[in-house]
Coordinates of C-alpha atoms in Angstrom, one line a residue:
M6 CA 59.9 -156.3 -145.0
N7 CA 61.5 -159.5 -142.8
A8 CA 59.4 -162.0 -141.1
V9 CA 60.8 -164.1 -138.1
P10 CA 59.2 -167.2 -137.2
L11 CA 58.0 -166.7 -133.6
A12 CA 55.9 -168.3 -130.7
L13 CA 55.0 -166.1 -127.7
D14 CA 53.1 -166.9 -124.5
G15 CA 51.2 -164.0 -123.0
Y16 CA 47.8 -162.7 -122.6
L17 CA 45.0 -160.5 -124.3
D18 CA 45.1 -157.1 -123.4
T19 CA 42.2 -156.3 -125.0
V20 CA 39.2 -157.8 -126.6
P21 CA 39.9 -158.8 -129.9
E22 CA 38.5 -156.8 -132.9
P23 CA 37.1 -158.5 -135.9
D24 CA 38.3 -157.6 -139.4
D25 CA 36.7 -159.0 -143.0
G26 CA 33.2 -159.9 -141.2
G27 CA 34.8 -162.0 -138.5
T28 CA 36.9 -164.2 -140.4
T29 CA 40.1 -162.1 -139.0
A30 CA 40.7 -160.8 -135.7
R31 CA 43.2 -158.2 -134.4
F32 CA 44.5 -158.2 -130.7
R33 CA 47.1 -157.2 -128.6
L34 CA 49.4 -159.8 -126.9
V35 CA 51.4 -158.7 -123.6
T36 CA 54.4 -160.7 -123.5
S37 CA 57.4 -160.9 -121.1
P38 CA 60.3 -163.0 -121.0
T39 CA 61.0 -162.5 -117.5
D40 CA 58.2 -161.9 -114.8
D41 CA 59.5 -158.2 -114.2
L42 CA 56.9 -155.6 -115.4
E43 CA 59.4 -153.3 -116.9
D44 CA 60.0 -156.5 -119.5
E45 CA 56.9 -156.6 -120.8
A46 CA 56.0 -155.9 -124.5
I47 CA 52.6 -155.5 -126.4
V48 CA 52.7 -157.0 -129.4
P49 CA 50.0 -156.5 -132.1
C50 CA 48.7 -159.6 -133.9
T51 CA 46.2 -160.4 -136.9
A52 CA 44.9 -163.8 -137.1
K53 CA 43.7 -164.3 -140.8
D54 CA 42.4 -168.2 -140.0
P55 CA 38.7 -168.3 -139.3
H56 CA 38.9 -170.9 -136.7
I57 CA 41.6 -169.0 -134.8
A58 CA 39.5 -165.6 -135.5
H59 CA 36.4 -167.3 -134.1
A60 CA 38.0 -168.6 -131.1
L61 CA 39.5 -165.0 -130.2
L62 CA 36.3 -163.1 -130.9
N63 CA 34.0 -165.8 -129.1
K64 CA 36.1 -167.8 -126.4
I65 CA 38.9 -166.2 -125.3
R66 CA 38.5 -163.1 -122.9
P67 CA 41.2 -160.6 -122.0
G68 CA 43.6 -161.9 -119.4
D69 CA 43.5 -165.3 -120.6
L70 CA 46.8 -167.1 -121.4
V71 CA 47.5 -168.1 -124.7
R72 CA 50.5 -169.2 -126.8
V73 CA 50.9 -167.9 -130.2
S74 CA 53.1 -168.6 -133.2
G75 CA 53.3 -167.3 -136.7
L76 CA 55.7 -164.8 -138.6
L77 CA 57.0 -161.6 -136.6
T78 CA 56.9 -158.4 -139.6
L79 CA 59.6 -156.2 -138.8
P80 CA 59.3 -152.7 -139.7
G81 CA 60.8 -151.5 -143.1
S82 CA 61.9 -148.1 -141.4
A83 CA 62.3 -146.6 -138.0
D84 CA 58.7 -145.2 -138.1
G85 CA 57.1 -148.7 -139.0
G86 CA 55.5 -151.2 -136.8
L87 CA 55.8 -154.7 -136.0
Q88 CA 53.1 -157.0 -136.6
L89 CA 52.9 -161.1 -135.4
K90 CA 50.6 -162.8 -138.2
V91 CA 49.0 -165.5 -135.8
D92 CA 49.0 -169.2 -137.5
A93 CA 48.6 -170.8 -134.6
L94 CA 46.7 -170.1 -131.1
E95 CA 47.0 -172.6 -127.8
W96 CA 44.4 -171.4 -125.0
L97 CA 46.7 -172.1 -122.0
S98 CA 44.6 -170.8 -119.2
T99 CA 41.5 -168.6 -118.5
V100 CA 41.1 -165.6 -116.2
P101 CA 38.3 -166.9 -113.7
T102 CA 35.4 -164.7 -112.9
A103 CA 32.5 -164.3 -110.6
E104 CA 29.5 -162.2 -111.6
G105 CA 30.4 -158.6 -111.1
T106 CA 33.8 -159.6 -110.6
V107 CA 36.5 -158.7 -113.0
I108 CA 40.4 -159.7 -113.0
E109 CA 43.0 -158.2 -114.8
R110 CA 46.4 -159.1 -115.5
M111 CA 49.2 -157.0 -114.6
G112 CA 52.3 -159.0 -115.8
P113 CA 52.2 -162.1 -113.6
Y114 CA 49.7 -160.8 -111.0
L115 CA 45.9 -161.2 -111.5
I116 CA 44.3 -157.9 -109.6
V117 CA 40.8 -158.8 -108.5
F118 CA 38.0 -155.9 -108.6
D119 CA 34.8 -156.5 -107.0
P120 CA 32.4 -153.9 -107.2
D121 CA 30.9 -154.2 -103.3
T122 CA 34.3 -153.4 -101.9
D123 CA 37.2 -150.6 -102.7
K124 CA 39.7 -153.2 -101.5
V125 CA 41.6 -155.1 -104.2
P126 CA 43.0 -158.2 -103.8
V127 CA 46.5 -159.3 -105.9
F128 CA 47.6 -163.0 -106.8
T129 CA 50.3 -164.3 -108.8
E130 CA 49.0 -166.2 -111.6
A131 CA 49.8 -169.4 -109.8
G132 CA 47.5 -168.3 -106.8
T133 CA 50.1 -167.0 -104.4
W134 CA 48.5 -164.5 -102.1
V135 CA 50.3 -161.0 -102.5
G136 CA 48.3 -158.6 -100.8
E137 CA 45.5 -156.4 -100.7
A138 CA 45.2 -152.9 -101.9
D139 CA 43.0 -150.2 -100.2
D140 CA 42.2 -149.1 -103.7
A141 CA 43.2 -149.3 -107.3
D142 CA 46.0 -146.7 -107.0
D143 CA 47.8 -149.0 -104.5
I144 CA 47.9 -151.9 -106.3
S145 CA 51.6 -151.4 -107.4
D146 CA 52.8 -150.5 -103.9
V147 CA 51.4 -153.9 -102.8
I148 CA 53.3 -155.9 -105.5
D149 CA 56.5 -153.8 -104.9
R150 CA 56.7 -155.1 -101.4
F151 CA 55.7 -158.6 -102.1
E152 CA 58.7 -158.5 -104.5
H153 CA 61.1 -157.0 -102.1
E154 CA 60.1 -159.8 -99.4
Q155 CA 60.7 -162.5 -102.1
E156 CA 64.0 -160.9 -102.8
A157 CA 64.6 -160.9 -99.4
S158 CA 63.7 -164.7 -98.7

């Protein structure tokens, strides 16, 4: 297997999982070289440094933006998987939440789920208003309209 040094910015897709009694953490990092959802990649990562594992397991939440660096292990065969062995972690930004509210990241967009309403506000990660979906099924339509408006201007 080959290993390539790599640094990636991205956000945690799910809650990191502990291994080895909490001294190792496994997680998935969603990253994209562009702001297009089609360019997103999910990279499986492992952090064996106990300090990094502790931060991942106790402080960083899904949706938080991080920069990771380490060695990307390439598969030895077509049916193998790649893995980023993380040796450095930088916490770039956190997803703010209010009680009961869930904020999920979708590429460069933040989706706000409030239990008190079916309406779903959508913002860019920079805080620009994108629009409001009538329900979760309409989020992609709101983002598509926003992107077409941005291309037209």
